[in-house]
Amino acid sequence: MSRVHDVGGQTGFGPVSPDLDDNQPFHADWEARVFALNTALRRRGVFNLDEMRDAIERIPPEQYLAASYYERWLLAVEMLLREKGLLADG
Amino acid sequence: MSEDHASTAIAARVRRLEERLVDAGVVSDAELDTILNRFLAKASPLNGARIVARAWVDEGFRERLLDDANSAIKELGLSLGGDHAELRLRVVANTQTLHNVIVCTLCSCYPLQLLGPSPSWYKSLAYRSRVVRVPRDVLAEFGLHLPDDVEIAVWDSSAESRYMVLPMRPPGTEDKSEDELAGLVTREGLIGTAAV
């Protein structure tokens, strides 16, 4: 079954905007922290890269499409931590 | 880094998450800082450019690179990294009749260690969806207009396999040193959205 992330060949997303890139790896400090958290949690073996990808792909489609790149990472990390009992709700 | 209102709310959420994980002893602030500093210091398109320049001046290296890139880049002290096993790298060479371009349609897989952090557009839904359907149009949007008789190969990266493009050596660069040649190579050239 194809999930929302499987966009290869889909139409309707408009042209690519190469000029929008400003060569900055992160556009806010929180993006850098999410990146580092993800790396640290993977190194600790809390989850692996495949689980992380799977979690991103399980984000509900409307949320996935509306979220920025690192928002998706954050949603996926939170999802995995909840599922593994490391992050109680609230 | 300016932050609008929505971004401020997310920043607070990330801080709370980080604090809870630190309190639980899962991660430490120092560890996160180290990860970021190492990443920003080491992952750079200069690495990919060094590989390309070496391949341009050393035919034997070029052959080894195209045959088994993971082994070849070790000669330059480089590695792709990975959780447990090293990620697989394949280098694809442009020719007069074939142009290569890389994408990750499913997410954003990319040889970070060799190309540095990926550009925003690489992660955009527009690039991921369209470059596999209308690559010639997408490359034209980057200002790269390929002749009709040049075939385009699009390489879709995965969690285990990463790609890098080996651009053609520009004409008129016979007298340049390896370092000077490396200086000609751009991140976009390594992705395939520019000629070099």
CSV table of C-alpha atoms in Angstrom, one decimal:
chain,number,residue,atom,x,y,z
A,1,MET,CA,0.0,0.0,0.0
A,2,SER,CA,1.3,3.4,-0.9
A,3,ARG,CA,1.5,5.9,1.9
A,4,VAL,CA,1.5,9.7,1.7
A,5,HIS,CA,5.3,10.0,1.6
A,6,ASP,CA,5.4,8.1,-1.7
A,7,VAL,CA,5.3,11.2,-3.9
A,8,GLY,CA,7.5,10.0,-6.8
A,9,GLY,CA,5.7,10.8,-10.1
A,10,GLN,CA,2.8,12.6,-8.4
A,11,THR,CA,1.6,15.8,-9.9
A,12,GLY,CA,0.3,19.0,-8.4
A,13,PHE,CA,3.1,20.1,-6.2
A,14,GLY,CA,4.2,22.9,-8.5
A,15,PRO,CA,7.7,23.8,-9.8
A,16,VAL,CA,10.9,23.4,-7.9
A,17,SER,CA,12.2,26.6,-6.3
A,18,PRO,CA,16.0,26.3,-6.3
A,19,ASP,CA,16.4,30.0,-5.5
A,20,LEU,CA,14.6,29.6,-2.1
A,21,ASP,CA,17.6,27.7,-0.7
A,22,ASP,CA,19.8,29.9,1.4
A,23,ASN,CA,22.5,27.3,2.1
A,24,GLN,CA,21.6,27.1,5.7
A,25,PRO,CA,21.4,23.6,7.1
A,26,PHE,CA,18.9,24.7,9.8
A,27,HIS,CA,16.5,27.5,9.7
A,28,ALA,CA,15.8,27.7,13.5
A,29,ASP,CA,17.7,26.4,16.5
A,30,TRP,CA,14.9,23.9,17.2
A,31,GLU,CA,15.5,22.2,13.9
A,32,ALA,CA,19.2,21.7,14.9
A,33,ARG,CA,18.1,20.3,18.2
A,34,VAL,CA,15.6,17.9,16.6
A,35,PHE,CA,18.4,16.7,14.3
A,36,ALA,CA,20.7,16.1,17.2
A,37,LEU,CA,18.1,14.4,19.3
A,38,ASN,CA,17.3,12.0,16.5
A,39,THR,CA,21.0,11.2,16.0
A,40,ALA,CA,21.5,10.7,19.8
A,41,LEU,CA,18.4,8.5,20.1
A,42,ARG,CA,19.5,6.3,17.2
A,43,ARG,CA,23.0,6.0,18.6
A,44,ARG,CA,21.5,4.9,21.9
A,45,GLY,CA,19.6,2.2,20.1
A,46,VAL,CA,16.3,3.7,21.1
A,47,PHE,CA,15.2,3.3,17.5
A,48,ASN,CA,16.9,2.8,14.2
A,49,LEU,CA,16.9,4.6,10.9
A,50,ASP,CA,14.2,2.3,9.4
A,51,GLU,CA,11.9,2.8,12.4
A,52,MET,CA,12.4,6.6,12.0
A,53,ARG,CA,11.5,6.5,8.4
A,54,ASP,CA,8.5,4.3,9.0
A,55,ALA,CA,7.3,6.7,11.7
A,56,ILE,CA,7.6,9.7,9.3
A,57,GLU,CA,5.5,7.7,6.8
A,58,ARG,CA,2.9,6.9,9.4
A,59,ILE,CA,2.2,10.6,10.1
A,60,PRO,CA,-1.5,11.2,9.1
A,61,PRO,CA,-1.5,12.4,5.5
A,62,GLU,CA,-3.0,15.9,6.2
A,63,GLN,CA,-0.4,16.5,8.9
A,64,TYR,CA,2.4,15.2,6.8
A,65,LEU,CA,1.6,17.5,3.9
A,66,ALA,CA,1.2,20.5,6.1
A,67,ALA,CA,4.3,20.0,8.2
A,68,SER,CA,7.7,21.4,7.4
A,69,TYR,CA,10.6,19.0,7.0
A,70,TYR,CA,11.9,19.0,10.6
A,71,GLU,CA,8.3,19.2,12.0
A,72,ARG,CA,7.9,15.7,10.4
A,73,TRP,CA,11.1,14.6,12.2
A,74,LEU,CA,9.7,15.9,15.5
A,75,LEU,CA,6.3,14.3,15.0
A,76,ALA,CA,8.1,11.0,14.2
A,77,VAL,CA,10.5,11.1,17.2
A,78,GLU,CA,7.6,11.9,19.5
A,79,MET,CA,5.6,9.1,18.0
A,80,LEU,CA,8.4,6.5,18.5
A,81,LEU,CA,9.1,7.7,22.1
A,82,ARG,CA,5.5,7.3,23.0
A,83,GLU,CA,5.2,3.9,21.4
A,84,LYS,CA,8.3,2.7,23.3
A,85,GLY,CA,7.0,4.0,26.6
A,86,LEU,CA,9.7,6.6,27.0
A,87,LEU,CA,7.4,9.6,26.7
A,88,ALA,CA,4.1,9.4,28.6
A,89,ASP,CA,1.4,11.6,27.2
A,90,GLY,CA,1.1,15.1,28.7
B,1,MET,CA,17.7,32.9,12.9
B,2,SER,CA,14.4,34.7,13.1
B,3,GLU,CA,11.5,32.8,14.5
B,4,ASP,CA,7.8,33.6,13.8
B,5,HIS,CA,5.0,32.8,16.2
B,6,ALA,CA,4.3,29.2,15.1
B,7,SER,CA,8.1,28.5,15.1
B,8,THR,CA,8.3,29.8,18.7
B,9,ALA,CA,5.6,27.3,19.8
B,10,ILE,CA,7.5,24.4,18.2
B,11,ALA,CA,10.8,25.6,19.7
B,12,ALA,CA,9.2,25.5,23.2
B,13,ARG,CA,7.9,22.0,22.4
B,14,VAL,CA,11.3,20.8,21.3
B,15,ARG,CA,12.9,22.3,24.5
B,16,ARG,CA,10.4,20.4,26.7
B,17,LEU,CA,11.1,17.2,24.8
B,18,GLU,CA,14.8,17.6,25.2
B,19,GLU,CA,14.5,18.5,28.9
B,20,ARG,CA,12.4,15.4,29.6
B,21,LEU,CA,14.9,13.1,27.8
B,22,VAL,CA,17.8,14.7,29.7
B,23,ASP,CA,15.9,14.3,33.0
B,24,ALA,CA,15.3,10.7,32.2
B,25,GLY,CA,19.0,10.2,31.5
B,26,VAL,CA,18.3,9.1,27.9
B,27,VAL,CA,20.5,11.9,26.3
B,28,SER,CA,22.6,14.8,27.7
B,29,ASP,CA,22.9,18.4,26.5
B,30,ALA,CA,26.6,18.0,25.9
B,31,GLU,CA,26.1,14.9,23.7
B,32,LEU,CA,23.6,16.9,21.6
B,33,ASP,CA,26.0,19.8,21.2
B,34,THR,CA,28.8,17.4,20.2
B,35,ILE,CA,26.7,15.7,17.6
B,36,LEU,CA,25.8,19.1,16.0
B,37,ASN,CA,29.3,20.5,16.1
B,38,ARG,CA,30.8,17.4,14.5
B,39,PHE,CA,28.1,17.3,11.9
B,40,LEU,CA,28.5,20.9,10.9
B,41,ALA,CA,32.3,20.7,10.9
B,42,LYS,CA,32.7,17.4,9.0
B,43,ALA,CA,29.8,17.1,6.5
B,44,SER,CA,30.6,19.3,3.6
B,45,PRO,CA,30.4,19.3,-0.2
B,46,LEU,CA,34.2,19.9,-0.1
B,47,ASN,CA,34.4,16.1,0.6
B,48,GLY,CA,32.5,15.2,-2.6
B,49,ALA,CA,34.5,17.8,-4.6
B,50,ARG,CA,37.8,16.1,-3.4
B,51,ILE,CA,36.5,12.8,-4.6
B,52,VAL,CA,35.5,14.2,-8.0
B,53,ALA,CA,38.9,16.0,-8.5
B,54,ARG,CA,40.8,12.8,-7.7
B,55,ALA,CA,38.7,10.9,-10.2
B,56,TRP,CA,39.4,13.5,-12.8
B,57,VAL,CA,43.2,13.2,-12.4
B,58,ASP,CA,43.6,9.6,-11.6
B,59,GLU,CA,42.0,7.1,-14.0
B,60,GLY,CA,42.7,4.1,-11.6
B,61,PHE,CA,40.9,5.9,-8.8
B,62,ARG,CA,38.0,6.7,-11.1
B,63,GLU,CA,37.6,3.0,-12.0
B,64,ARG,CA,37.8,2.0,-8.3
B,65,LEU,CA,35.3,4.7,-7.4
B,66,LEU,CA,32.7,3.6,-10.0
B,67,ASP,CA,33.3,0.0,-9.1
B,68,ASP,CA,33.2,0.2,-5.3
B,69,ALA,CA,32.7,3.7,-4.0
B,70,ASN,CA,32.7,2.8,-0.3
B,71,SER,CA,36.2,1.3,-0.6
B,72,ALA,CA,37.6,4.0,-2.9
B,73,ILE,CA,36.6,7.0,-0.7
B,74,LYS,CA,38.5,5.4,2.2
B,75,GLU,CA,41.7,6.2,0.2
B,76,LEU,CA,40.8,9.9,0.9
B,77,GLY,CA,40.0,9.2,4.5
B,78,LEU,CA,36.3,9.5,3.9
B,79,SER,CA,33.4,7.4,4.9
B,80,LEU,CA,29.6,7.6,4.6
B,81,GLY,CA,28.8,6.7,8.2
B,82,GLY,CA,25.7,4.9,9.3
B,83,ASP,CA,24.0,3.5,12.4
B,84,HIS,CA,25.7,0.0,12.3
B,85,ALA,CA,26.8,-0.9,8.9
B,86,GLU,CA,28.2,1.8,6.6
B,87,LEU,CA,25.6,3.1,4.2
B,88,ARG,CA,26.2,1.9,0.6
B,89,LEU,CA,27.5,4.5,-1.8
B,90,ARG,CA,27.3,4.3,-5.6
B,91,VAL,CA,28.9,7.0,-7.7
B,92,VAL,CA,27.4,7.5,-11.1
B,93,ALA,CA,29.4,9.2,-13.9
B,94,ASN,CA,28.1,11.7,-16.4
B,95,THR,CA,29.2,11.3,-20.0
B,96,GLN,CA,28.5,13.1,-23.3
B,97,THR,CA,25.4,11.0,-23.7
B,98,LEU,CA,24.2,10.4,-20.2
B,99,HIS,CA,23.4,12.8,-17.4
B,100,ASN,CA,22.7,11.6,-13.8
B,101,VAL,CA,20.6,13.2,-11.1
B,102,ILE,CA,19.8,12.0,-7.6
B,103,VAL,CA,16.6,12.2,-5.5
B,104,CYS,CA,15.0,10.6,-2.6
B,105,THR,CA,11.3,10.3,-3.6
B,106,LEU,CA,10.3,8.8,-0.2
B,107,CYS,CA,12.0,11.3,2.1
B,108,SER,CA,15.4,12.9,2.0
B,109,CYS,CA,18.1,10.3,1.9
B,110,TYR,CA,21.4,11.9,0.8
B,111,PRO,CA,25.1,11.3,1.2
B,112,LEU,CA,25.4,13.9,4.0
B,113,GLN,CA,29.0,13.2,4.8
B,114,LEU,CA,30.1,14.0,1.3
B,115,LEU,CA,27.7,16.7,0.3
B,116,GLY,CA,26.9,18.5,3.6
B,117,PRO,CA,23.4,19.3,4.7
B,118,SER,CA,20.9,18.9,1.9
B,119,PRO,CA,19.4,22.0,0.3
B,120,SER,CA,15.8,22.8,1.1
B,121,TRP,CA,14.5,22.1,-2.4
B,122,TYR,CA,16.0,18.5,-2.3
B,123,LYS,CA,13.5,17.8,0.6
B,124,SER,CA,10.6,19.6,-1.1
B,125,LEU,CA,7.6,17.7,-2.3
B,126,ALA,CA,7.9,19.5,-5.7
B,127,TYR,CA,11.5,18.1,-6.4
B,128,ARG,CA,10.7,14.6,-5.0
B,129,SER,CA,7.6,14.2,-7.1
B,130,ARG,CA,8.6,15.8,-10.3
B,131,VAL,CA,12.3,14.9,-11.0
B,132,VAL,CA,11.3,11.3,-11.6
B,133,ARG,CA,8.5,12.3,-14.0
B,134,VAL,CA,9.8,15.3,-15.9
B,135,PRO,CA,13.6,15.4,-15.1
B,136,ARG,CA,14.4,17.4,-18.2
B,137,ASP,CA,11.9,20.1,-17.1
B,138,VAL,CA,13.2,20.1,-13.5
B,139,LEU,CA,16.8,20.5,-14.6
B,140,ALA,CA,15.8,23.4,-16.9
B,141,GLU,CA,14.3,25.1,-13.8
B,142,PHE,CA,17.8,24.9,-12.3
B,143,GLY,CA,19.2,26.5,-15.5
B,144,LEU,CA,20.6,23.2,-16.8
B,145,HIS,CA,19.4,22.8,-20.4
B,146,LEU,CA,20.5,19.4,-21.7
B,147,PRO,CA,20.5,18.6,-25.4
B,148,ASP,CA,17.7,16.2,-26.4
B,149,ASP,CA,20.1,13.5,-27.3
B,150,VAL,CA,21.5,13.4,-23.7
B,151,GLU,CA,19.8,10.7,-21.8
B,152,ILE,CA,18.9,11.4,-18.1
B,153,ALA,CA,19.2,8.8,-15.4
B,154,VAL,CA,17.4,9.5,-12.1
B,155,TRP,CA,18.7,7.6,-9.1
B,156,ASP,CA,16.2,7.2,-6.2
B,157,SER,CA,18.1,6.9,-2.9
B,158,SER,CA,17.0,4.7,0.0
B,159,ALA,CA,17.8,4.2,3.7
B,160,GLU,CA,20.6,1.9,2.8
B,161,SER,CA,21.8,3.2,-0.6
B,162,ARG,CA,23.1,6.7,-1.4
B,163,TYR,CA,24.2,8.1,-4.7
B,164,MET,CA,26.6,10.9,-5.8
B,165,VAL,CA,27.1,12.2,-9.3
B,166,LEU,CA,30.6,12.3,-10.9
B,167,PRO,CA,30.4,15.3,-13.3
B,168,MET,CA,32.4,15.6,-16.5
B,169,ARG,CA,35.7,17.5,-16.2
B,170,PRO,CA,35.1,20.9,-17.8
B,171,PRO,CA,37.1,21.5,-21.0
B,172,GLY,CA,40.1,23.8,-20.7
B,173,THR,CA,41.1,22.6,-17.3
B,174,GLU,CA,44.1,20.5,-18.3
B,175,ASP,CA,46.5,22.8,-16.5
B,176,LYS,CA,44.7,22.9,-13.2
B,177,SER,CA,45.9,21.2,-10.1
B,178,GLU,CA,43.8,18.7,-8.2
B,179,ASP,CA,42.9,21.3,-5.5
B,180,GLU,CA,42.0,23.8,-8.2
B,181,LEU,CA,39.8,21.2,-9.9
B,182,ALA,CA,38.0,20.5,-6.6
B,183,GLY,CA,37.2,24.2,-6.3
B,184,LEU,CA,35.2,24.0,-9.5
B,185,VAL,CA,32.8,21.3,-8.2
B,186,THR,CA,29.6,22.5,-6.7
B,187,ARG,CA,27.1,20.8,-4.4
B,188,GLU,CA,24.5,21.0,-7.3
B,189,GLY,CA,27.0,19.3,-9.6
B,190,LEU,CA,27.3,16.4,-7.1
B,191,ILE,CA,23.4,16.1,-7.0
B,192,GLY,CA,23.2,16.5,-10.8
B,193,THR,CA,21.2,19.7,-11.0
B,194,ALA,CA,24.2,21.5,-12.4
B,195,ALA,CA,26.8,20.4,-15.0
B,196,VAL,CA,29.8,20.7,-12.5
